XYZ file of C-alpha atoms in Angstrom:
745
model
C 58.360 -18.881 -69.710
C 56.976 -15.975 -67.690
C 53.421 -15.780 -66.310
C 52.410 -13.153 -68.884
C 53.778 -15.260 -71.715
C 52.001 -18.310 -70.351
C 48.676 -16.469 -70.141
C 49.134 -15.115 -73.679
C 49.922 -18.554 -75.001
C 47.021 -20.147 -73.112
C 44.614 -17.659 -74.665
C 45.893 -18.505 -78.123
C 45.515 -22.224 -77.461
C 41.977 -21.643 -76.208
C 41.169 -19.704 -79.375
C 42.503 -22.584 -81.426
C 40.442 -25.089 -79.496
C 37.273 -22.944 -79.772
C 37.829 -22.595 -83.514
C 38.188 -18.816 -83.368
C 41.286 -18.982 -85.573
C 40.231 -18.679 -89.206
C 40.191 -22.137 -90.784
C 40.886 -20.536 -94.154
C 44.358 -19.550 -92.967
C 45.429 -23.179 -92.492
C 44.092 -24.503 -95.792
C 47.609 -25.018 -97.149
C 48.367 -27.498 -94.348
C 45.300 -29.561 -95.263
C 46.228 -30.201 -98.900
C 47.582 -33.612 -99.948
C 50.964 -33.175 -101.692
C 49.984 -35.740 -104.346
C 46.434 -34.931 -105.453
C 46.592 -31.261 -104.344
C 43.144 -31.617 -102.755
C 41.934 -31.757 -99.158
C 43.131 -34.874 -97.357
C 40.822 -37.856 -97.616
C 41.546 -40.653 -95.111
C 45.166 -39.491 -94.608
C 47.789 -42.091 -93.702
C 50.934 -41.331 -91.687
C 54.083 -42.449 -93.532
C 57.168 -43.618 -91.587
C 58.769 -40.220 -92.285
C 55.793 -38.591 -90.454
C 54.319 -36.963 -93.571
C 50.676 -37.638 -94.431
C 49.223 -38.723 -97.782
C 45.693 -39.670 -98.827
C 44.901 -43.380 -98.718
C 43.985 -43.409 -102.402
C 47.157 -41.523 -103.327
C 49.348 -44.079 -101.534
C 47.578 -46.867 -103.410
C 48.079 -45.098 -106.739
C 51.747 -44.485 -105.973
C 52.207 -48.195 -105.350
C 50.158 -49.376 -108.322
C 49.930 -46.480 -110.786
C 48.652 -48.474 -113.756
C 46.611 -51.076 -111.945
C 42.923 -51.609 -112.524
C 40.655 -49.790 -110.111
C 39.243 -53.111 -108.946
C 41.592 -52.838 -105.995
C 40.091 -49.540 -104.901
C 38.237 -49.287 -101.641
C 34.530 -48.630 -101.982
C 32.507 -46.288 -99.851
C 31.296 -49.042 -97.548
C 34.729 -50.395 -96.768
C 37.009 -49.701 -93.853
C 38.164 -46.382 -95.206
C 34.726 -44.933 -94.757
C 34.241 -46.580 -91.368
C 36.945 -45.120 -89.150
C 35.160 -46.050 -85.960
C 35.788 -49.762 -86.177
C 37.573 -51.327 -83.182
C 40.753 -51.408 -85.217
C 42.362 -48.282 -86.554
C 43.170 -50.099 -89.788
C 40.722 -52.850 -90.829
C 41.619 -53.924 -94.374
C 38.810 -54.481 -96.810
C 38.950 -57.453 -99.218
C 40.557 -55.220 -101.820
C 43.086 -53.999 -99.267
C 43.908 -57.572 -98.317
C 44.466 -58.357 -101.977
C 46.837 -55.404 -102.316
C 48.715 -56.463 -99.189
C 49.137 -59.994 -100.545
C 50.568 -58.560 -103.737
C 52.973 -56.385 -101.790
C 54.070 -59.340 -99.662
C 54.727 -61.497 -102.713
C 56.740 -58.686 -104.321
C 58.701 -58.264 -101.098
C 59.486 -61.988 -101.016
C 60.731 -61.885 -104.588
C 62.962 -58.942 -103.716
C 64.294 -60.631 -100.558
C 65.120 -64.006 -102.100
C 65.908 -62.937 -105.659
C 69.646 -63.265 -105.009
C 69.285 -66.837 -103.660
C 67.215 -68.229 -106.490
C 63.627 -68.600 -107.496
C 60.889 -69.374 -104.978
C 58.200 -71.900 -105.687
C 55.182 -71.261 -103.544
C 51.550 -72.318 -103.913
C 49.548 -69.916 -105.972
C 52.532 -68.065 -107.427
C 52.509 -67.616 -111.182
C 54.805 -65.471 -113.255
C 51.828 -64.072 -115.123
C 49.910 -63.124 -111.979
C 49.082 -59.490 -111.296
C 51.814 -57.833 -109.220
C 52.393 -54.211 -108.251
C 54.898 -52.250 -110.270
C 56.680 -50.971 -107.177
C 56.932 -51.889 -103.501
C 58.584 -48.638 -102.466
C 57.890 -45.061 -103.407
C 59.424 -41.658 -102.614
C 57.591 -39.565 -100.045
C 56.012 -36.607 -101.864
C 57.001 -34.375 -98.958
C 60.662 -35.207 -98.346
C 61.513 -37.578 -101.255
C 62.811 -40.255 -98.865
C 62.159 -43.810 -100.028
C 59.218 -45.385 -98.176
C 59.265 -49.180 -97.885
C 55.963 -50.541 -96.569
C 57.364 -54.025 -96.025
C 55.336 -57.209 -96.126
C 52.227 -55.763 -94.464
C 51.807 -53.095 -97.094
C 49.411 -50.218 -96.519
C 47.908 -51.927 -93.478
C 51.013 -51.051 -91.431
C 50.206 -47.328 -91.675
C 48.170 -45.437 -89.087
C 45.376 -43.175 -90.150
C 45.958 -39.577 -89.117
C 42.700 -39.058 -87.237
C 43.810 -35.692 -85.862
C 44.417 -34.333 -89.347
C 41.189 -35.940 -90.524
C 39.239 -34.140 -87.779
C 40.789 -30.792 -88.673
C 39.919 -31.337 -92.341
C 36.345 -32.133 -91.340
C 36.137 -28.924 -89.283
C 37.479 -27.030 -92.265
C 34.860 -28.588 -94.534
C 32.119 -27.692 -92.074
C 33.374 -24.100 -91.888
C 33.406 -23.958 -95.691
C 29.859 -25.278 -95.971
C 28.400 -23.692 -92.837
C 25.053 -23.194 -94.572
C 24.793 -26.878 -95.531
C 23.167 -28.978 -92.804
C 24.020 -32.584 -91.938
C 20.968 -34.728 -92.516
C 19.677 -37.684 -90.514
C 20.906 -41.052 -91.795
C 17.823 -42.961 -90.579
C 14.832 -40.774 -91.481
C 12.463 -41.800 -94.206
C 11.600 -39.070 -96.720
C 11.304 -36.264 -96.074
C 14.708 -36.452 -94.316
C 15.121 -34.222 -91.256
C 18.198 -32.250 -90.234
C 20.448 -34.145 -87.821
C 20.876 -32.869 -84.283
C 23.244 -35.537 -82.912
C 25.864 -37.977 -84.171
C 26.494 -41.268 -82.370
C 30.192 -42.185 -82.207
C 29.318 -45.846 -81.599
C 26.705 -46.216 -84.352
C 28.741 -44.068 -86.749
C 25.600 -42.288 -87.882
C 23.775 -38.969 -87.486
C 20.217 -38.727 -86.120
C 17.460 -36.228 -85.706
C 15.862 -36.037 -82.230
C 13.062 -38.527 -82.958
C 15.311 -41.075 -84.663
C 17.924 -40.804 -81.916
C 15.331 -41.601 -79.237
C 13.951 -44.451 -81.318
C 17.382 -46.041 -81.884
C 18.709 -45.403 -78.359
C 15.849 -46.370 -76.028
C 16.288 -46.008 -72.292
C 17.298 -49.131 -70.429
C 19.232 -50.628 -73.335
C 23.020 -50.740 -73.964
C 22.560 -48.262 -76.819
C 21.465 -45.656 -74.341
C 25.075 -45.589 -73.104
C 26.481 -44.688 -76.530
C 28.593 -41.572 -76.824
C 27.051 -38.817 -78.907
C 28.279 -35.443 -80.113
C 26.969 -32.663 -82.319
C 26.254 -33.375 -85.986
C 29.415 -34.519 -87.771
C 30.545 -36.724 -90.630
C 33.890 -37.598 -89.028
C 33.724 -40.691 -86.839
C 36.961 -41.698 -85.182
C 37.640 -44.699 -82.922
C 37.655 -44.264 -79.173
C 40.934 -46.148 -78.879
C 43.764 -46.355 -81.410
C 44.601 -49.996 -82.166
C 47.921 -51.448 -83.313
C 47.922 -52.153 -87.061
C 50.356 -55.065 -86.595
C 48.595 -56.723 -83.635
C 44.970 -56.130 -84.481
C 43.376 -56.564 -81.042
C 45.980 -54.635 -79.039
C 45.758 -50.999 -78.022
C 48.771 -48.764 -78.591
C 50.130 -47.715 -75.216
C 53.798 -46.881 -75.937
C 55.750 -44.637 -78.271
C 58.827 -45.883 -80.171
C 61.481 -43.172 -80.132
C 63.419 -44.818 -82.981
C 60.542 -45.217 -85.451
C 58.589 -42.262 -84.013
C 55.248 -44.043 -83.995
C 52.838 -45.537 -81.426
C 53.297 -49.256 -80.633
C 51.654 -51.856 -78.416
C 53.297 -54.052 -75.796
C 53.547 -56.990 -78.228
C 55.556 -54.847 -80.649
C 58.045 -54.231 -77.827
C 58.160 -57.770 -76.474
C 58.808 -59.691 -79.663
C 57.937 -57.575 -82.666
C 59.866 -55.266 -84.945
C 60.415 -52.786 -82.084
C 61.910 -55.306 -79.635
C 65.318 -53.599 -79.505
C 64.065 -50.028 -79.843
C 63.837 -47.461 -77.107
C 60.217 -46.825 -76.138
C 58.431 -44.606 -73.652
C 54.937 -44.579 -72.222
C 52.211 -42.917 -74.251
C 51.436 -40.466 -71.456
C 55.078 -39.446 -71.205
C 55.380 -39.072 -74.981
C 52.148 -37.050 -75.023
C 53.401 -34.739 -72.301
C 56.852 -34.266 -73.858
C 55.643 -33.744 -77.420
C 52.848 -31.413 -76.361
C 55.267 -29.347 -74.297
C 57.730 -29.158 -77.195
C 55.008 -28.204 -79.633
C 53.633 -25.594 -77.232
C 57.054 -24.024 -76.761
C 57.671 -23.992 -80.512
C 54.296 -22.366 -81.161
C 54.920 -19.800 -78.451
C 58.331 -18.978 -79.925
C 56.830 -18.417 -83.368
C 54.036 -16.281 -81.928
C 56.528 -14.212 -79.922
C 58.494 -13.604 -83.131
C 55.453 -12.458 -85.105
C 56.865 -8.974 -85.741
C 60.135 -10.462 -86.921
C 58.290 -12.887 -89.191
C 56.229 -10.059 -90.674
C 59.435 -8.100 -91.345
C 60.950 -11.122 -93.053
C 57.773 -11.560 -95.084
C 58.073 -7.943 -96.220
C 61.690 -8.544 -97.189
C 60.700 -11.638 -99.127
C 57.953 -9.744 -100.931
C 60.511 -7.104 -101.935
C 62.785 -9.895 -103.161
C 59.899 -11.391 -105.138
C 59.201 -8.029 -106.767
C 62.887 -7.484 -107.531
C 63.177 -11.023 -108.879
C 60.219 -10.495 -111.212
C 61.566 -7.139 -112.422
C 65.118 -8.435 -112.915
C 63.790 -11.553 -114.619
C 61.725 -9.485 -117.041
C 64.721 -7.232 -117.700
C 66.904 -10.288 -118.396
C 64.238 -11.637 -120.769
C 64.050 -8.274 -122.592
C 67.820 -8.095 -122.997
C 67.986 -11.684 -124.200
C 65.236 -11.006 -126.764
C 67.148 -7.971 -127.974
C 70.292 -10.040 -128.487
C 68.401 -12.677 -130.438
C 66.651 -10.017 -132.511
C 70.035 -8.572 -133.452
C 71.207 -12.053 -134.352
C 68.094 -12.566 -136.471
C 68.641 -9.207 -138.198
C 72.249 -10.106 -138.952
C 71.187 -13.483 -140.304
C 68.487 -11.874 -142.417
C 70.937 -9.356 -143.902
C 73.435 -12.052 -144.684
C 70.719 -14.229 -146.165
C 69.625 -11.395 -148.494
C 73.200 -10.765 -149.681
C 73.903 -14.424 -150.372
C 70.608 -14.942 -152.209
C 71.387 -11.855 -154.343
C 74.774 -13.339 -155.324
C 73.110 -16.613 -156.328
C 70.488 -14.765 -158.394
C 73.111 -12.695 -160.253
C 75.137 -15.768 -161.133
C 72.045 -17.660 -162.255
C 70.904 -14.789 -164.551
C 74.351 -14.424 -166.137
C 74.657 -18.150 -166.831
C 71.203 -18.426 -168.334
C 71.902 -15.422 -170.561
C 75.113 -16.979 -171.871
C 73.487 -20.354 -172.536
C 70.588 -18.739 -174.377
C 73.006 -16.762 -176.603
C 74.783 -20.022 -177.389
C 71.453 -21.609 -178.282
C 70.691 -18.800 -180.699
C 74.143 -19.153 -182.242
C 73.699 -22.865 -182.813
C 70.233 -22.349 -184.229
C 71.883 -20.152 -186.924
C 73.858 -23.137 -188.058
C 70.745 -24.943 -189.173
C 69.797 -25.092 -192.860
C 67.761 -22.192 -194.235
C 68.166 -20.285 -191.060
C 70.629 -17.969 -189.489
C 74.227 -18.046 -190.658
C 73.804 -21.036 -192.958
C 70.801 -19.492 -194.692
C 72.640 -16.257 -195.123
C 75.653 -18.108 -196.626
C 73.349 -19.960 -199.014
C 71.994 -16.640 -200.254
C 75.529 -15.270 -200.700
C 76.406 -18.268 -202.891
C 73.731 -17.136 -205.321
C 75.758 -13.938 -206.082
C 77.188 -14.040 -209.696
C 79.241 -10.887 -209.592
C 82.710 -11.989 -208.670
C 83.895 -8.767 -207.102
C 80.800 -8.434 -204.985
C 80.942 -12.108 -203.944
C 84.558 -11.873 -202.862
C 83.850 -8.721 -200.905
C 81.119 -10.477 -198.858
C 82.346 -14.081 -198.774
C 85.667 -13.373 -197.081
C 84.141 -12.350 -193.725
C 81.381 -14.926 -194.050
C 83.891 -17.673 -194.537
C 85.639 -16.730 -191.341
C 82.341 -16.969 -189.448
C 81.509 -20.322 -191.069
C 84.910 -21.669 -190.052
C 84.346 -20.571 -186.433
C 80.922 -22.213 -186.411
C 82.435 -25.380 -187.860
C 85.126 -25.390 -185.138
C 82.471 -24.772 -182.498
C 80.530 -27.808 -183.629
C 83.649 -29.953 -183.548
C 84.633 -28.813 -180.022
C 81.242 -28.306 -178.371
C 81.480 -26.617 -174.925
C 78.539 -25.053 -172.987
C 78.938 -21.366 -172.315
C 78.133 -21.807 -168.603
C 78.124 -24.666 -166.046
C 74.761 -25.622 -164.542
C 76.220 -26.583 -161.112
C 76.344 -24.091 -158.212
C 78.994 -25.886 -156.191
C 80.750 -22.679 -155.212
C 77.521 -21.526 -153.569
C 77.219 -24.464 -151.122
C 76.731 -23.127 -147.573
C 78.243 -25.049 -144.624
C 76.625 -23.919 -141.333
C 77.737 -26.836 -139.161
C 80.152 -24.790 -137.081
C 77.707 -21.937 -136.749
C 74.896 -24.279 -135.718
C 77.154 -25.882 -133.113
C 78.124 -22.455 -131.871
C 74.484 -21.420 -131.626
C 73.617 -24.602 -129.761
C 76.399 -23.815 -127.300
C 75.242 -20.253 -126.975
C 74.727 -19.523 -123.289
C 74.858 -16.692 -120.824
C 78.251 -15.200 -120.278
C 77.614 -14.173 -116.677
C 79.683 -15.472 -113.799
C 78.469 -18.969 -112.742
C 77.253 -19.506 -109.202
C 79.813 -21.161 -106.919
C 79.175 -24.820 -106.047
C 78.874 -26.090 -102.467
C 80.841 -29.087 -101.190
C 78.518 -31.751 -99.756
C 80.237 -32.892 -96.563
C 77.695 -35.665 -95.951
C 78.958 -37.484 -99.055
C 82.665 -36.681 -98.825
C 85.107 -39.336 -97.643
C 88.831 -38.974 -96.994
C 91.222 -41.905 -96.720
C 94.473 -42.354 -98.686
C 92.294 -40.827 -101.381
C 89.656 -38.135 -101.058
C 86.179 -38.551 -102.536
C 84.810 -35.013 -102.891
C 81.169 -34.368 -103.774
C 79.627 -30.992 -104.503
C 76.278 -29.684 -105.639
C 74.913 -26.750 -107.601
C 71.787 -24.783 -106.875
C 68.646 -26.184 -108.454
C 68.137 -23.198 -110.767
C 71.773 -22.898 -111.839
C 72.648 -23.130 -115.526
C 74.672 -26.051 -116.928
C 78.437 -25.699 -116.600
C 81.253 -26.885 -118.851
C 83.413 -28.402 -116.125
C 84.627 -27.998 -112.544
C 88.063 -27.592 -110.991
C 88.845 -28.986 -107.526
C 91.726 -27.417 -105.618
C 93.264 -28.679 -102.391
C 96.223 -28.055 -100.162
C 97.747 -29.586 -97.085
C 97.521 -27.550 -93.919
C 100.846 -27.220 -92.149
C 101.497 -27.656 -88.468
C 103.140 -25.048 -86.285
C 106.559 -26.194 -87.535
C 105.522 -26.551 -91.171
C 104.246 -24.047 -93.666
C 101.043 -24.545 -95.575
C 101.555 -25.970 -99.048
C 100.361 -24.239 -102.193
C 97.071 -25.078 -103.847
C 96.983 -28.075 -106.191
C 94.339 -28.305 -108.921
C 92.673 -31.356 -110.404
C 92.063 -32.017 -114.060
C 88.736 -30.658 -115.372
C 85.863 -32.656 -113.848
C 82.691 -33.016 -115.892
C 80.517 -34.420 -113.109
C 79.812 -33.435 -109.510
C 82.390 -35.634 -107.784
C 85.998 -36.685 -108.135
C 88.671 -38.709 -106.368
C 91.966 -37.082 -105.377
C 94.860 -39.463 -104.840
C 98.152 -39.628 -102.944
C 97.124 -37.851 -99.753
C 99.368 -37.998 -96.696
C 98.134 -39.935 -93.678
C 97.178 -38.138 -90.468
C 97.048 -34.724 -92.150
C 94.484 -31.973 -92.619
C 93.552 -30.861 -96.124
C 91.478 -27.934 -97.302
C 89.308 -28.366 -100.395
C 87.462 -25.911 -102.627
C 85.685 -26.112 -105.988
C 84.799 -23.675 -108.744
C 82.763 -24.030 -111.921
C 83.526 -22.931 -115.471
C 81.115 -21.922 -118.217
C 82.210 -20.342 -121.510
C 85.717 -19.897 -120.092
C 84.295 -17.818 -117.241
C 85.035 -19.189 -113.768
C 82.769 -18.911 -110.765
C 83.952 -17.811 -107.325
C 85.356 -20.563 -105.155
C 83.063 -22.628 -102.980
C 83.388 -22.224 -99.208
C 86.495 -24.072 -98.116
C 86.120 -27.280 -96.109
C 88.793 -28.995 -94.068
C 88.979 -32.779 -93.787
C 91.434 -34.912 -91.849
C 92.973 -38.032 -93.335
C 93.140 -41.212 -91.228
C 96.266 -41.904 -89.178
C 97.196 -44.885 -91.347
C 96.643 -46.316 -94.825
C 93.271 -47.896 -95.545
C 92.965 -51.599 -94.796
C 90.624 -53.305 -97.245
C 88.596 -56.357 -96.260
C 85.171 -57.986 -96.425
C 83.275 -60.021 -93.848
C 84.412 -63.639 -93.595
C 81.499 -65.976 -94.293
C 83.401 -69.143 -93.377
C 85.033 -68.407 -90.033
C 82.626 -68.210 -87.101
C 79.743 -66.945 -89.180
C 76.347 -67.907 -87.721
C 73.925 -68.114 -90.648
C 71.090 -68.750 -88.178
C 71.319 -65.366 -86.462
C 73.440 -63.264 -88.827
C 72.461 -62.202 -92.319
C 75.357 -61.352 -94.623
C 74.842 -59.197 -97.716
C 75.650 -60.600 -101.136
C 78.713 -58.345 -101.440
C 79.810 -59.324 -97.899
C 80.108 -55.658 -96.911
C 77.144 -55.637 -94.456
C 76.042 -57.940 -91.667
C 72.765 -57.835 -89.742
C 71.815 -59.553 -86.506
C 68.315 -60.989 -86.423
C 66.574 -61.872 -83.167
C 65.354 -65.282 -84.320
C 63.683 -68.219 -82.639
C 66.903 -69.428 -81.000
C 67.191 -66.121 -79.177
C 63.666 -66.427 -77.820
C 64.173 -70.066 -76.790
C 67.283 -69.142 -74.811
C 65.580 -66.168 -73.153
C 64.560 -68.314 -70.172
C 68.183 -68.219 -69.014
C 67.845 -64.495 -68.383
C 65.871 -65.400 -65.238
C 68.984 -67.018 -63.749
C 71.157 -63.954 -64.291
C 72.967 -65.169 -67.403
C 73.198 -63.432 -70.730
C 72.983 -64.736 -74.272
C 76.367 -64.842 -76.007
C 77.476 -62.629 -78.868
C 77.551 -63.756 -82.497
C 81.026 -62.982 -83.825
C 82.109 -62.268 -87.380
C 85.558 -61.168 -88.557
C 87.276 -59.717 -91.603
C 88.549 -62.025 -94.306
C 92.070 -60.531 -94.214
C 94.509 -60.515 -91.316
C 97.176 -58.041 -90.208
C 100.704 -59.113 -89.329
C 102.651 -55.827 -89.509
C 102.341 -52.074 -90.043
C 99.630 -49.510 -89.291
C 96.157 -49.935 -90.791
C 92.857 -48.079 -90.637
C 89.278 -49.046 -91.478
C 85.868 -47.460 -90.950
C 82.259 -48.640 -90.753
C 78.754 -47.568 -89.806
C 76.693 -49.112 -87.004
C 72.943 -48.962 -87.526
C 71.613 -46.386 -85.030
C 68.890 -48.635 -83.586
C 71.269 -51.559 -82.946
C 70.883 -53.158 -79.518
C 74.530 -53.992 -78.763
C 77.520 -54.453 -81.072
C 81.160 -54.890 -80.069
C 83.808 -53.635 -82.475
C 87.570 -53.899 -82.425
C 90.371 -56.389 -83.118
C 91.217 -59.934 -82.026
C 94.117 -62.314 -82.606
C 93.821 -65.641 -84.385
C 94.388 -67.500 -81.118
C 91.577 -65.658 -79.355
C 89.248 -66.199 -82.319
C 90.012 -69.916 -82.213
C 88.963 -69.948 -78.564
C 85.748 -68.089 -79.310
C 84.748 -70.149 -82.326
C 85.820 -73.653 -81.200
C 84.783 -73.389 -77.550
C 81.347 -71.767 -77.817
C 79.483 -70.836 -74.657
C 75.717 -70.803 -74.454
C 75.798 -67.767 -72.210
C 78.365 -65.263 -71.081
C 78.437 -62.840 -68.216
C 78.993 -59.163 -68.882
C 81.938 -59.404 -66.489
C 83.720 -61.942 -68.672
C 85.311 -59.578 -71.183
C 87.619 -56.997 -69.671
C 86.566 -54.125 -71.966
C 82.938 -55.057 -72.276
C 81.784 -51.529 -71.652
C 79.815 -52.510 -68.531
C 80.508 -51.182 -65.036
C 81.989 -54.438 -63.851
C 85.272 -52.922 -62.712
C 87.270 -55.790 -64.206
C 88.640 -53.593 -66.983
C 90.290 -51.385 -64.333
C 92.204 -54.259 -62.801
C 93.284 -55.717 -66.127
C 93.888 -52.573 -68.134
C 97.672 -52.722 -67.857
C 97.651 -56.274 -69.198
C 97.971 -56.480 -72.998
C 95.257 -58.848 -74.128
C 95.058 -60.478 -77.579
C 91.834 -58.616 -78.299
C 90.143 -55.269 -77.669
C 86.443 -54.647 -78.197
C 84.363 -51.535 -77.502
C 80.606 -51.761 -76.951
C 78.285 -49.726 -79.178
C 74.501 -49.742 -79.078
C 71.233 -47.925 -78.459
C 72.731 -44.812 -80.030
C 75.674 -44.747 -77.587
C 79.361 -45.658 -77.482
C 80.690 -46.879 -74.135
C 84.219 -45.879 -73.057
C 85.863 -48.175 -70.447
C 86.751 -46.537 -67.142
C 90.518 -46.838 -67.568
C 90.402 -45.038 -70.904
C 93.389 -43.096 -72.194
C 91.327 -41.397 -74.865
C 92.497 -38.011 -75.998
C 90.705 -35.177 -74.234
C 88.818 -34.945 -70.996
C 85.587 -36.944 -71.255
C 83.024 -35.906 -68.687
C 81.125 -39.132 -69.251
C 82.023 -42.640 -70.341
C 78.850 -42.786 -72.434
C 79.228 -40.872 -75.689
C 76.787 -40.380 -78.553
C 77.351 -42.971 -81.243
C 79.318 -41.446 -84.156
C 77.764 -41.788 -87.581
C 80.966 -43.466 -88.719
C 83.459 -45.279 -86.476
C 87.119 -45.702 -87.392
C 89.617 -48.221 -86.008
C 93.395 -47.917 -86.351
C 95.669 -50.820 -85.424
C 99.384 -50.148 -84.969
C 100.626 -53.726 -85.074
C 104.305 -52.920 -84.477
C 103.560 -50.635 -81.496
C 100.865 -52.965 -80.109
C 98.139 -50.327 -79.787
C 94.621 -49.918 -81.135
C 92.740 -46.605 -81.535
C 89.033 -45.865 -81.958
C 87.968 -42.686 -83.810
C 84.967 -40.642 -84.747
C 85.561 -41.139 -88.475
C 83.883 -37.853 -89.433
C 85.970 -35.543 -87.229
C 88.915 -37.981 -86.802
C 88.754 -37.374 -83.040
C 90.312 -40.187 -81.035
C 87.733 -41.615 -78.624
C 89.721 -44.424 -77.024
C 93.099 -46.130 -77.287
C 94.603 -49.131 -75.605
C 97.508 -51.586 -75.703
C 96.842 -54.928 -77.397
C 98.905 -58.104 -77.651
C 99.817 -58.473 -81.344
C 101.806 -61.691 -81.041
C 99.679 -63.397 -83.716
C 97.736 -62.377 -86.780
C 95.128 -59.751 -85.923
C 91.688 -59.532 -87.547
C 88.950 -56.891 -87.506
C 86.304 -58.377 -85.181
C 82.630 -57.647 -84.620
C 80.219 -59.150 -82.091
C 76.452 -58.675 -82.428
C 73.674 -59.246 -79.895
C 69.985 -58.807 -80.644
C 68.933 -56.650 -83.564
C 71.577 -54.533 -85.247
C 73.731 -54.121 -88.342
C 77.252 -53.097 -89.378
C 78.070 -51.628 -92.809
C 81.660 -51.346 -94.027
C 82.650 -48.132 -95.782
C 82.825 -48.331 -99.578
C 86.510 -47.358 -99.666
C 87.271 -50.267 -97.355
C 85.576 -52.817 -99.610
C 86.243 -51.293 -103.055
C 89.674 -52.797 -103.622
C 88.585 -56.196 -102.348
C 85.475 -56.260 -104.514
C 87.472 -55.319 -107.628
C 89.313 -58.649 -107.456
C 86.215 -60.805 -106.904
């Protein structure tokens, strides 16, 4: 950074410190993401986002009675107490509830717990974890509950300055004056109160300890002079944990939850973080013109989006109006047909009624016939009676074979709209769908490929997806043609029968209304060099239940620094080291090539991974040593030099050290590529390939399938996947490795 840039940046920082930057411009940063109001007693979550104290409590216990709330006289309104987090009685009650819920969650798989004071009907929180409103990551407060969180005093001070700027005309009044109350002129950071001149002199007389109190201008924000550790109440925080990214005290490092974490001094962390923040701020300020240009572009995009959205709405309304007009026309025509049929039928039935009424005595046809019978003139009677007789005969036949002139049912006018309704429900936009994006973080490739993809949040629902893949050829081979999967109705699928040690390219496209989207960007993944070897951790052979915790599914193991580790720590003074706790797979290898993968927890202290023969495991498990030197194992990963002298010797085991975010390559490595350093960053996923017949073992970065280390190994016996743990740490087997084993359990 040049001198001119430094002077420019220094002036900006000075303006910030003097409050010359408009507080109104930073209001968005001072709003709680939950309540959408200014922060009130903000707490720092483990993910570094801040949330109001009350909001955290409501997230944990959304339907609980407000009796657990913190009143105005509790700790939350007294930030200047010696501790940064002093729980009030209600806070202690909440913490007890959280601890009891945590115990139930921890031991639920082992059986019920009977403890004094526990009742099934007692009040318990609905949840012990909650998603961060800022990043949606799950936040687990553990047994200590809210009391483990630091208050964000820096943010609280900025909010207070913002409030004061917003109410500049409103004075802060003296907290001691009797009516009439005077305007405060000072605030005592030790008394946590504001005073006028007279009251300040009266409460801080010369020659008394109170005269030494620290005072500032009138304020309502009282913060402690020293930040205290929330876990060890009387200890000051003087270190910064780089793993958890939070301040800790020396007890947290010596024997607490941060014992195996990398920490740095508070002054060093302050200097580094302030320098990083300063550089980042300077970069943003130097790019102000570029940012303004991008803002202008975004505003144009917003305007275009609004216009195009309104145009799309107008066109959609026009389509539906045409549909409604068509439906209305068809409705009118069909109702007209029904009305015509109804009128015709009623007319016919009424004519038939009139005809039958004529058959009644003294009315109609019968009455007329009776009058004709009264005619005495024979010629006249015959002339009239002949036609009348025909009509009487027809009426007689009609009575004998009665049949209505029209049917009352309208069965031919039944309307079936099921298909049309289904079609209308499936009515959707016919535009080209947006292409999906393959999510590499969730994809896994073994003998089978698990491919995940995602759609944009505002994308419309699709009918199905098609996954295509092809094998990439080497220099001697040609690339194969694309193969397509069956239609996939979710956002993931498994592709089978992939060739080992090969590169495959994958792509996905979506389909809606028989219209296909463009292909997603292609991704290339490399299959392992051998078929997947499935196994679980063996809980019966060498498993130390005292220091190792095995998951219920036996696919994860965690090392816990328990009491035995602390009791044996005195041997460190004599130059010895505590031995590893070994655990192996429950299935052995006696021939062929096999591959497996796993994840090592990033904050693990030290974990050894590799293979070992049954004879070597027998030696380890049946001849335990209290301590072991780092020079004992040839490929321990330490700079002992012994691995150089013994590298050519094929040993019945090979282990590589992993820990503290690093992977250690032995000096005599034959790893592919030129490594400038034996200490590599720890891969997110580590793969191991054992070629039993060739007597070699390979270690890979399982994401890129880059070989990190290979070595000869004596495979004269049955070989097992082996893991050794020291201090805190955990190993998690990949799901593909355990899936086949778990399906038979």
